[in-house]
PDB file of C-alpha atoms in Angstrom:
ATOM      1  CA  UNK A   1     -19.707 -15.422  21.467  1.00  0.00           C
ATOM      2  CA  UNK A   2     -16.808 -14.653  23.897  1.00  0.00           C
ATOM      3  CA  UNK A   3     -17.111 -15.870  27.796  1.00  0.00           C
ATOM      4  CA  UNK A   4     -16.491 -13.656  30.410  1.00  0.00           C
ATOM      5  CA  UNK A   5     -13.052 -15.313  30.640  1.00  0.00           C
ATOM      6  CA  UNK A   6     -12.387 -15.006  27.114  1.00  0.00           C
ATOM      7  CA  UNK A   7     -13.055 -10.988  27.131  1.00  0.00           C
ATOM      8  CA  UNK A   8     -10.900 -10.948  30.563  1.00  0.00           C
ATOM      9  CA  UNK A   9      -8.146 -12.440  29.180  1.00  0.00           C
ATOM     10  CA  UNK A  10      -8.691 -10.087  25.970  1.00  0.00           C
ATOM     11  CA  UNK A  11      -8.295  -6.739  27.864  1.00  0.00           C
ATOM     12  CA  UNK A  12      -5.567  -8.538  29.973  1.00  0.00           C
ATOM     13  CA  UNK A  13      -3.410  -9.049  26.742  1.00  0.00           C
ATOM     14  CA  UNK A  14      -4.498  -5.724  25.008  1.00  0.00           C
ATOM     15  CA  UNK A  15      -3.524  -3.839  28.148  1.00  0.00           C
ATOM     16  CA  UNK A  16       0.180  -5.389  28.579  1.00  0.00           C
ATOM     17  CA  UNK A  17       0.803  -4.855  24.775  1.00  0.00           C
ATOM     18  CA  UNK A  18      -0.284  -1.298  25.189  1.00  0.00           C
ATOM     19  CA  UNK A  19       1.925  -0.763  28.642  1.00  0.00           C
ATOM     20  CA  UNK A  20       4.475  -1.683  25.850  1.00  0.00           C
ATOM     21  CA  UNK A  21       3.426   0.868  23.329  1.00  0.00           C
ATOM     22  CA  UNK A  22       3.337   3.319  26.177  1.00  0.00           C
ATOM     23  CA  UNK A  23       6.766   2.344  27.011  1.00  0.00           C
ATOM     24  CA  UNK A  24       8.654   2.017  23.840  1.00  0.00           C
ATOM     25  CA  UNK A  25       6.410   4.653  21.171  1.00  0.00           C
ATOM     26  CA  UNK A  26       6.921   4.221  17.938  1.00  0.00           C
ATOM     27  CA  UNK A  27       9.726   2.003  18.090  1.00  0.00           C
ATOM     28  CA  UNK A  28       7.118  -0.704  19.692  1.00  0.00           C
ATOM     29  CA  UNK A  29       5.351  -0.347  16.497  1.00  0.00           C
ATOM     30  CA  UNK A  30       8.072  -0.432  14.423  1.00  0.00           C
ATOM     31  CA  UNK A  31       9.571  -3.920  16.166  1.00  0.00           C
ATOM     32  CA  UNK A  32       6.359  -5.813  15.001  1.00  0.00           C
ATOM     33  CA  UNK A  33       6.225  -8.197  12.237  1.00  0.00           C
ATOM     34  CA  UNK A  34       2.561  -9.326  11.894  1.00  0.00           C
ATOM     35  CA  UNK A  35       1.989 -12.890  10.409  1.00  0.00           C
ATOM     36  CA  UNK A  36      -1.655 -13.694   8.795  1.00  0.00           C
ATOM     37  CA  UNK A  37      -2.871 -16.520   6.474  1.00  0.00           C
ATOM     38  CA  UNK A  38      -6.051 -16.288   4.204  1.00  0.00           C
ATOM     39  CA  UNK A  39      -7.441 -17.810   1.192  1.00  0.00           C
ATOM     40  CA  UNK A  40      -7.650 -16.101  -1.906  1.00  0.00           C
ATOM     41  CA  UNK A  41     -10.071 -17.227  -4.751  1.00  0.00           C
ATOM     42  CA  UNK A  42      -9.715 -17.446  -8.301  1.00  0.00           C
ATOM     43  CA  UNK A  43     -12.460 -15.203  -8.575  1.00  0.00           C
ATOM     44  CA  UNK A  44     -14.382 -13.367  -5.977  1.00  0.00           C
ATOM     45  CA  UNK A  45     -17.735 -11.391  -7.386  1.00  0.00           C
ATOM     46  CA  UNK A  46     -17.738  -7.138  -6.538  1.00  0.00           C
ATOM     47  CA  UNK A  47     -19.313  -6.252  -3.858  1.00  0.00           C
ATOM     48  CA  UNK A  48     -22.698  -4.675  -3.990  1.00  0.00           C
ATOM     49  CA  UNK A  49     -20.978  -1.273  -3.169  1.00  0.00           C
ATOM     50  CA  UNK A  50     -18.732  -1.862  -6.206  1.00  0.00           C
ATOM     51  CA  UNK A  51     -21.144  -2.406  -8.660  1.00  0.00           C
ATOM     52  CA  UNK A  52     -23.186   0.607  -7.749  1.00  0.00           C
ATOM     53  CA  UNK A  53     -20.154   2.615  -7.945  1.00  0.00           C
ATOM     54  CA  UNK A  54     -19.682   1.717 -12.161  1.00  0.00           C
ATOM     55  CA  UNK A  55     -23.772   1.716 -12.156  1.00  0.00           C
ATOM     56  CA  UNK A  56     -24.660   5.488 -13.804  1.00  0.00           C
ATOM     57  CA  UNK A  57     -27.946   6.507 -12.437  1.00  0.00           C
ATOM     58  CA  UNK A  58     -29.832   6.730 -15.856  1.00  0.00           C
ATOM     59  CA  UNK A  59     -28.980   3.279 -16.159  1.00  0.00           C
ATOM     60  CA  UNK A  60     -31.351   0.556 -16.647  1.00  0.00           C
ATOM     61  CA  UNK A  61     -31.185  -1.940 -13.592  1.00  0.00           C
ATOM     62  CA  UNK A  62     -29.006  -5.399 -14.828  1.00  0.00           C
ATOM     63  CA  UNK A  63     -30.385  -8.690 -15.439  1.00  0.00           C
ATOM     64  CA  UNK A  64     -29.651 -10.811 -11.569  1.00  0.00           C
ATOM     65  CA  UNK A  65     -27.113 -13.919 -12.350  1.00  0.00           C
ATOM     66  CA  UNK A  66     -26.096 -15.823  -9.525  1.00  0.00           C
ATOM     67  CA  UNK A  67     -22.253 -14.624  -9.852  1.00  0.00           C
ATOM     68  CA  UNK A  68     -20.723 -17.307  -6.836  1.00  0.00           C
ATOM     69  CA  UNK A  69     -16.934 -16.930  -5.618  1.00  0.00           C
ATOM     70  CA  UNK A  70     -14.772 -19.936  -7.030  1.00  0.00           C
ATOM     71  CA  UNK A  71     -13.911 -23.162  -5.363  1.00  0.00           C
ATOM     72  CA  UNK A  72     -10.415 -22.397  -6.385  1.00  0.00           C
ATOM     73  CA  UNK A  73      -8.445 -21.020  -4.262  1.00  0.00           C
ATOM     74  CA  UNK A  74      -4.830 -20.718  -2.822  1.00  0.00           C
ATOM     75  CA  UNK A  75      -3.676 -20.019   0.802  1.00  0.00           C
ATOM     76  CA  UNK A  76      -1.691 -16.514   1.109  1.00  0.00           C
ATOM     77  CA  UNK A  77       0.822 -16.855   4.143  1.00  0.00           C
ATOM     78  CA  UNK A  78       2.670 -13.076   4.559  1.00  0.00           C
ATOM     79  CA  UNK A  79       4.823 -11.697   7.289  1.00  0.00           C
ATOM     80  CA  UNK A  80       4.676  -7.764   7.298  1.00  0.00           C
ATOM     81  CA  UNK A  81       5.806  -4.861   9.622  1.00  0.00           C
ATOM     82  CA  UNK A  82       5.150  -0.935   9.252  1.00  0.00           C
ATOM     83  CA  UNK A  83       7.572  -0.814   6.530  1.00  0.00           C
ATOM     84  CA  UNK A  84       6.161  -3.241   3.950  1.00  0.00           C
ATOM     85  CA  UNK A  85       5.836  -7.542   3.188  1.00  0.00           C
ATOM     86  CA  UNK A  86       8.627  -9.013   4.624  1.00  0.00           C
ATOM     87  CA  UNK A  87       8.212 -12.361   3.180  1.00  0.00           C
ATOM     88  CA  UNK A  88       5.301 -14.584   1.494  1.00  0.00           C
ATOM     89  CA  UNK A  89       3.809 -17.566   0.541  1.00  0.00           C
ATOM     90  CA  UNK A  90       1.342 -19.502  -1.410  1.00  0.00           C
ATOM     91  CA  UNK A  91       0.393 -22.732  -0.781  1.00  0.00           C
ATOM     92  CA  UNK A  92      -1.768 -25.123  -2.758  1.00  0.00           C
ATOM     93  CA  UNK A  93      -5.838 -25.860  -2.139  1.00  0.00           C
ATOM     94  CA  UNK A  94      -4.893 -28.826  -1.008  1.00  0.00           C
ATOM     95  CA  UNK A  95      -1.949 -28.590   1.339  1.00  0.00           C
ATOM     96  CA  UNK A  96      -1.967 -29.806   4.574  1.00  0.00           C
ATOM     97  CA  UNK A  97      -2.419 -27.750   7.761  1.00  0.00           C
ATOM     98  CA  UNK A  98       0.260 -29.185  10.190  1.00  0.00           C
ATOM     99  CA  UNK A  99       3.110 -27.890  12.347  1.00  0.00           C
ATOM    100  CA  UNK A 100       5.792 -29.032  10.294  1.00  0.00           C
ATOM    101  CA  UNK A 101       4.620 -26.583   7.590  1.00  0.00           C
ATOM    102  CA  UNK A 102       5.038 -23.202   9.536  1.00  0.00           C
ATOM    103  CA  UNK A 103       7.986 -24.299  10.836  1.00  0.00           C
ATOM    104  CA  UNK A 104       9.353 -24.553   7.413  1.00  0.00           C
ATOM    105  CA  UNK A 105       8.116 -20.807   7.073  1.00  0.00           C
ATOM    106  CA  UNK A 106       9.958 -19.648  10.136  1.00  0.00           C
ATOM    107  CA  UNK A 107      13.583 -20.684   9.071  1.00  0.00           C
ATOM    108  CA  UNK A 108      12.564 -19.267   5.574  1.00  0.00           C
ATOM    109  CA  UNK A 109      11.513 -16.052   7.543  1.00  0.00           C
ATOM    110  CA  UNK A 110      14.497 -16.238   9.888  1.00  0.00           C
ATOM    111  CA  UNK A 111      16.243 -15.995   6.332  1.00  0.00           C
ATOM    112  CA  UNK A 112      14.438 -13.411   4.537  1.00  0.00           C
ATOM    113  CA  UNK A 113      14.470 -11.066   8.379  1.00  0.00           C
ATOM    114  CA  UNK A 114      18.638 -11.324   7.590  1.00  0.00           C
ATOM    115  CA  UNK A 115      18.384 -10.104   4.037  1.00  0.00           C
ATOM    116  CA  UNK A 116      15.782  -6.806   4.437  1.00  0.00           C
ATOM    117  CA  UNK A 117      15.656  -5.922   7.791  1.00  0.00           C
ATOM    118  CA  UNK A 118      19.169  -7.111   9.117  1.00  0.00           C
ATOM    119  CA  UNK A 119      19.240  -4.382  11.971  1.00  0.00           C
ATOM    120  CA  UNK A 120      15.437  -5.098  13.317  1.00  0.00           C
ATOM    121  CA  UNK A 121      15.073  -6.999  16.391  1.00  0.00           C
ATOM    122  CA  UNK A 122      11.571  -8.141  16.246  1.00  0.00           C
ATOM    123  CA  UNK A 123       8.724  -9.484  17.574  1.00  0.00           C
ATOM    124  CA  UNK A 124       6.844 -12.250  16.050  1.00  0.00           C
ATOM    125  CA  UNK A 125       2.454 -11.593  16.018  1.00  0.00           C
ATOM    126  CA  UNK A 126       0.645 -14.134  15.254  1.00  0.00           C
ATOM    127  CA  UNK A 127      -3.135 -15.544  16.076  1.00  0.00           C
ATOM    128  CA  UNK A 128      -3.571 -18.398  18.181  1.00  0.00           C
ATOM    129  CA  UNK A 129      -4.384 -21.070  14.975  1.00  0.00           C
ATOM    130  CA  UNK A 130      -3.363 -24.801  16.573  1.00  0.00           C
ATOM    131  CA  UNK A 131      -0.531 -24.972  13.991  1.00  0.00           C
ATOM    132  CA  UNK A 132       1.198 -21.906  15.291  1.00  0.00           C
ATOM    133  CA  UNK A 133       0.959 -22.463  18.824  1.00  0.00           C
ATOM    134  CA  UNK A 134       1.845 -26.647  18.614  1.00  0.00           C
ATOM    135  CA  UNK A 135       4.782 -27.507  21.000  1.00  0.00           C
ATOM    136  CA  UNK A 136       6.853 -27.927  18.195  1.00  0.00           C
ATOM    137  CA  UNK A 137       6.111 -24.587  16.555  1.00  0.00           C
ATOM    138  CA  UNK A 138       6.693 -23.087  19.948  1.00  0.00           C
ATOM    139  CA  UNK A 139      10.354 -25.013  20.119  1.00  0.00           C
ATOM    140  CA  UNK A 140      11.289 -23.780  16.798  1.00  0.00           C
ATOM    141  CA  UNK A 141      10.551 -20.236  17.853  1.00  0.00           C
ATOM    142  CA  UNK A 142      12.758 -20.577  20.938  1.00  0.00           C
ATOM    143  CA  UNK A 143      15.634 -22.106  19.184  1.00  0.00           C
ATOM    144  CA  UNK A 144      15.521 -19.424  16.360  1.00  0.00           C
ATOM    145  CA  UNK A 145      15.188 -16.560  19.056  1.00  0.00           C
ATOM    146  CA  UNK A 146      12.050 -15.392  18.347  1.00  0.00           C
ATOM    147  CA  UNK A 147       9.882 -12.832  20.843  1.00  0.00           C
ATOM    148  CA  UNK A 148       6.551 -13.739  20.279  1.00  0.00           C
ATOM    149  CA  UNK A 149       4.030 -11.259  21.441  1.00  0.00           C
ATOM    150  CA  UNK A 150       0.276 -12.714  23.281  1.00  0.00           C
ATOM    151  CA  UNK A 151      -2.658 -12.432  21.299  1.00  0.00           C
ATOM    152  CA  UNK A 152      -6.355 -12.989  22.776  1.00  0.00           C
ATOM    153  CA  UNK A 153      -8.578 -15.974  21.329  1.00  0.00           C
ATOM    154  CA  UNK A 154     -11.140 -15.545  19.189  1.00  0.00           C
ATOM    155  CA  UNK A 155      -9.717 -11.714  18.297  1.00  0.00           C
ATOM    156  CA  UNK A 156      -9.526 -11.541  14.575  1.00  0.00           C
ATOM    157  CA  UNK A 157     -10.500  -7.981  14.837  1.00  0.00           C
ATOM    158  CA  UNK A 158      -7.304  -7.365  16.895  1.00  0.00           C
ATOM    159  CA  UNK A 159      -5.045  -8.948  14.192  1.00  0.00           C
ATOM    160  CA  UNK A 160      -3.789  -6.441  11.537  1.00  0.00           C
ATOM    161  CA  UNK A 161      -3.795  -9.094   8.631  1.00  0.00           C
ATOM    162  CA  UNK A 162      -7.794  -9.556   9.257  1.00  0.00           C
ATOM    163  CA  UNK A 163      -9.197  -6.436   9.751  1.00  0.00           C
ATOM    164  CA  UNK A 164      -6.635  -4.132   7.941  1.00  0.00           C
ATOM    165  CA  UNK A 165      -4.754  -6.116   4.846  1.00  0.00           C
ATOM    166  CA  UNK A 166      -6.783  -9.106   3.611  1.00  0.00           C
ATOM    167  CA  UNK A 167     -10.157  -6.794   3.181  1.00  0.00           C
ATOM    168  CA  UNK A 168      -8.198  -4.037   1.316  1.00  0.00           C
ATOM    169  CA  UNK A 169      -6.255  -6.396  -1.138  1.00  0.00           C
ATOM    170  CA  UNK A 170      -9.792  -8.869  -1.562  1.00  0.00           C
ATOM    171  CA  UNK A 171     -11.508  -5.340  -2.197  1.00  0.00           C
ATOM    172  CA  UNK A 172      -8.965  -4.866  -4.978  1.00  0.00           C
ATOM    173  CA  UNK A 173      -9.094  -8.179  -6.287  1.00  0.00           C
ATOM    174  CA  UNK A 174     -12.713  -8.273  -6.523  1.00  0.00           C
ATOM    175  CA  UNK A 175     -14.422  -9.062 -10.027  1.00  0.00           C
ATOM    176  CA  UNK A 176     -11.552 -10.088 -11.454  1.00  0.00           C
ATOM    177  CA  UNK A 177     -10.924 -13.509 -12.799  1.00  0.00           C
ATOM    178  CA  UNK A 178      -7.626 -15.443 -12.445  1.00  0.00           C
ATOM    179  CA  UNK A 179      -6.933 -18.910 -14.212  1.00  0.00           C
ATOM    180  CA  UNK A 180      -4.406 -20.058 -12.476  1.00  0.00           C
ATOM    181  CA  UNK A 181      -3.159 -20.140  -8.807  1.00  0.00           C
ATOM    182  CA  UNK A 182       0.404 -18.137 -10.756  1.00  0.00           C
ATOM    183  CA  UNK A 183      -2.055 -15.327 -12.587  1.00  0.00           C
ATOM    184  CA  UNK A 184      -3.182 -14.934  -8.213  1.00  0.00           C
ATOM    185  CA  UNK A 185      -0.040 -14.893  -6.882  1.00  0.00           C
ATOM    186  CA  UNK A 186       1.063 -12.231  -9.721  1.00  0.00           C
ATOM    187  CA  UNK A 187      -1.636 -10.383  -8.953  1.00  0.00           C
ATOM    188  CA  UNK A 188      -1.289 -10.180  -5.196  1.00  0.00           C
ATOM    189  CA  UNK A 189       2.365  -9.381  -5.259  1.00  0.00           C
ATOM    190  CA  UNK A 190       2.023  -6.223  -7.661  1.00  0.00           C
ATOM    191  CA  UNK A 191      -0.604  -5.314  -5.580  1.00  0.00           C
ATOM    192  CA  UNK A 192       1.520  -5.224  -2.378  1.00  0.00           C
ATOM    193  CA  UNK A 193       4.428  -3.592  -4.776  1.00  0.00           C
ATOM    194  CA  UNK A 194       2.205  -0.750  -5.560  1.00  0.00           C
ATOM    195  CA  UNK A 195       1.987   0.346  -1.400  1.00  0.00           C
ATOM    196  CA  UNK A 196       3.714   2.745  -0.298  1.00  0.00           C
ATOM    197  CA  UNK A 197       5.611   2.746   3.625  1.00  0.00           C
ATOM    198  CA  UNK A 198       2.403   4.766   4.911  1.00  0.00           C
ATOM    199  CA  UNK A 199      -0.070   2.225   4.195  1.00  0.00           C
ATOM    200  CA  UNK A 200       1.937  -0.289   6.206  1.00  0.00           C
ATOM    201  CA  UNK A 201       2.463   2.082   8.920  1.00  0.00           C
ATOM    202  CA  UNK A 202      -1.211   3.369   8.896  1.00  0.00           C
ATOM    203  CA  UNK A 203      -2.014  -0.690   9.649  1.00  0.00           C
ATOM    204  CA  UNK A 204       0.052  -1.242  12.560  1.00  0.00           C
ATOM    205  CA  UNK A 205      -1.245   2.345  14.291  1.00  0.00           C
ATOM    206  CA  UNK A 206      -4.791   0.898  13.710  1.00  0.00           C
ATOM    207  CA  UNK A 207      -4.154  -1.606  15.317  1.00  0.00           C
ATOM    208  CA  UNK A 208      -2.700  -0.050  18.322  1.00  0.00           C
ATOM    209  CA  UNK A 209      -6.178   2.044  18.173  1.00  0.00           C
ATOM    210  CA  UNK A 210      -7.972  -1.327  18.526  1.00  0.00           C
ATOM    211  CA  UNK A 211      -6.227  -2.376  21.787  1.00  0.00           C
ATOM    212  CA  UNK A 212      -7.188   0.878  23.245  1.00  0.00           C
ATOM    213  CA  UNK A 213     -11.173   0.507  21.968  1.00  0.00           C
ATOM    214  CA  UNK A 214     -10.824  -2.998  24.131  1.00  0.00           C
ATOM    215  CA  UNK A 215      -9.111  -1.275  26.858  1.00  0.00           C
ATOM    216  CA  UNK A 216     -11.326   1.385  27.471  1.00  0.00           C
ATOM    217  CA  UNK A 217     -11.239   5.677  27.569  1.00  0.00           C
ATOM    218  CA  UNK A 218      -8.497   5.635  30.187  1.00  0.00           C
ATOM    219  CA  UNK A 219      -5.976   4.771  27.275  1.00  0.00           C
ATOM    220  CA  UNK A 220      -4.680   7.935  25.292  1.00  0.00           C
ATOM    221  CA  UNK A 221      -2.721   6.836  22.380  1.00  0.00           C
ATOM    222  CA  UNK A 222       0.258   9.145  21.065  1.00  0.00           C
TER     223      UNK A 222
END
């Protein structure tokens, strides 16, 4: 549960990053690259909801088998703006969660930035995870010029990657089974492939809808 601090410092943040929005439009939006990390399993059972939906109604009710997510698994790293994925990784189950790792990421971003968006000046979002806010990781941003924009603690609901693109692709790759950590990584990246501009740029406005709900009524979004 969030302290009074913590939800202080939450509509503090939300409130300058919307003074921004309010500022800038849609070329606030449009400046911010999102970063979010999450695992993805082998295999992940269906949902409830998605069984019913292939259930027909005259059908007899299934046999119950305890149908458990794997403990295989492979972290999903991805950079992404309201244009598309700007870069990715995949790391193995057992790889160690350090700062030397995203700094790694960050030159490979700084990169990837040069190659498909060489005209976009933008600004870095990421959650407050130790890794990405270690002195070094905060050096490494400075000397490679990025603009890194606040985010609240505890506010996974505020970060595009957690409440927007992680459930939609782990909805998609729900029920299926993958055998290797290269059959998930195929399947993730023809899944991104198949989005279209809108669905990135549907994400980002959510998430400017968010700030507002934390903000209050006196916020009018464009």
């Amino acid at each position: 549960m969030l302290t009074g601090e913590m939800k202080m410092q939450r509509k503090t943040t939300c409130t300058e990053l919307l003074k921004h929005y309010e500022e800038e439009g849609e070329e606030f939006i449009q400046r911010i690259l999102t970063r979010g990390e999450s695992w993805v399993h082998h295999y992940d059972p269906e949902s409830k909801r998605q069984s019913m939906e292939y259930k027909h109604k005259s059908s007899p009710s299934p046999r119950k088998f305890k149908d458990v997510t794997s403990a295989r698994k492979v972290m999903l790293a991805v950079f992404w703006d309201s244009e598309g994925i700007v870069h990715i990784e995949f790391l193995k189950q057992d790889y160690t969660a350090n700062s030397e790792r995203p700094i790694s990421t960050l030159r490979k971003l700084k990169v990837r930035l040069k190659r498909v968006r060489p005209i976009k000046h933008a600004i870095l979002h990421h959650d407050n995870a130790r890794p990405h806010t270690s002195r070094q990781t905060e050096e490494a941003l400075h000397k490679m010029n990025f603009v890194v924009l606040p985010h609240p603690s505890y506010s996974s609901d505020l970060a595009p990657s957690d409440f927007y693109l992680f459930p939609k692709l782990k909805e998609h790759l729900r029920g299926n089974r993958y055998e290797s950590d290269e059959d998930v990584e195929a399947a993730v990246r023809h899944w991104f492939r198949q989005k279209c501009v809108d669905f990135f740029t549907d994400g980002m406005h959510q998430t400017c809808t968010s700030l507002a709900a934390v903000c209050g009524s006196g916020w009018k979004l464009r």
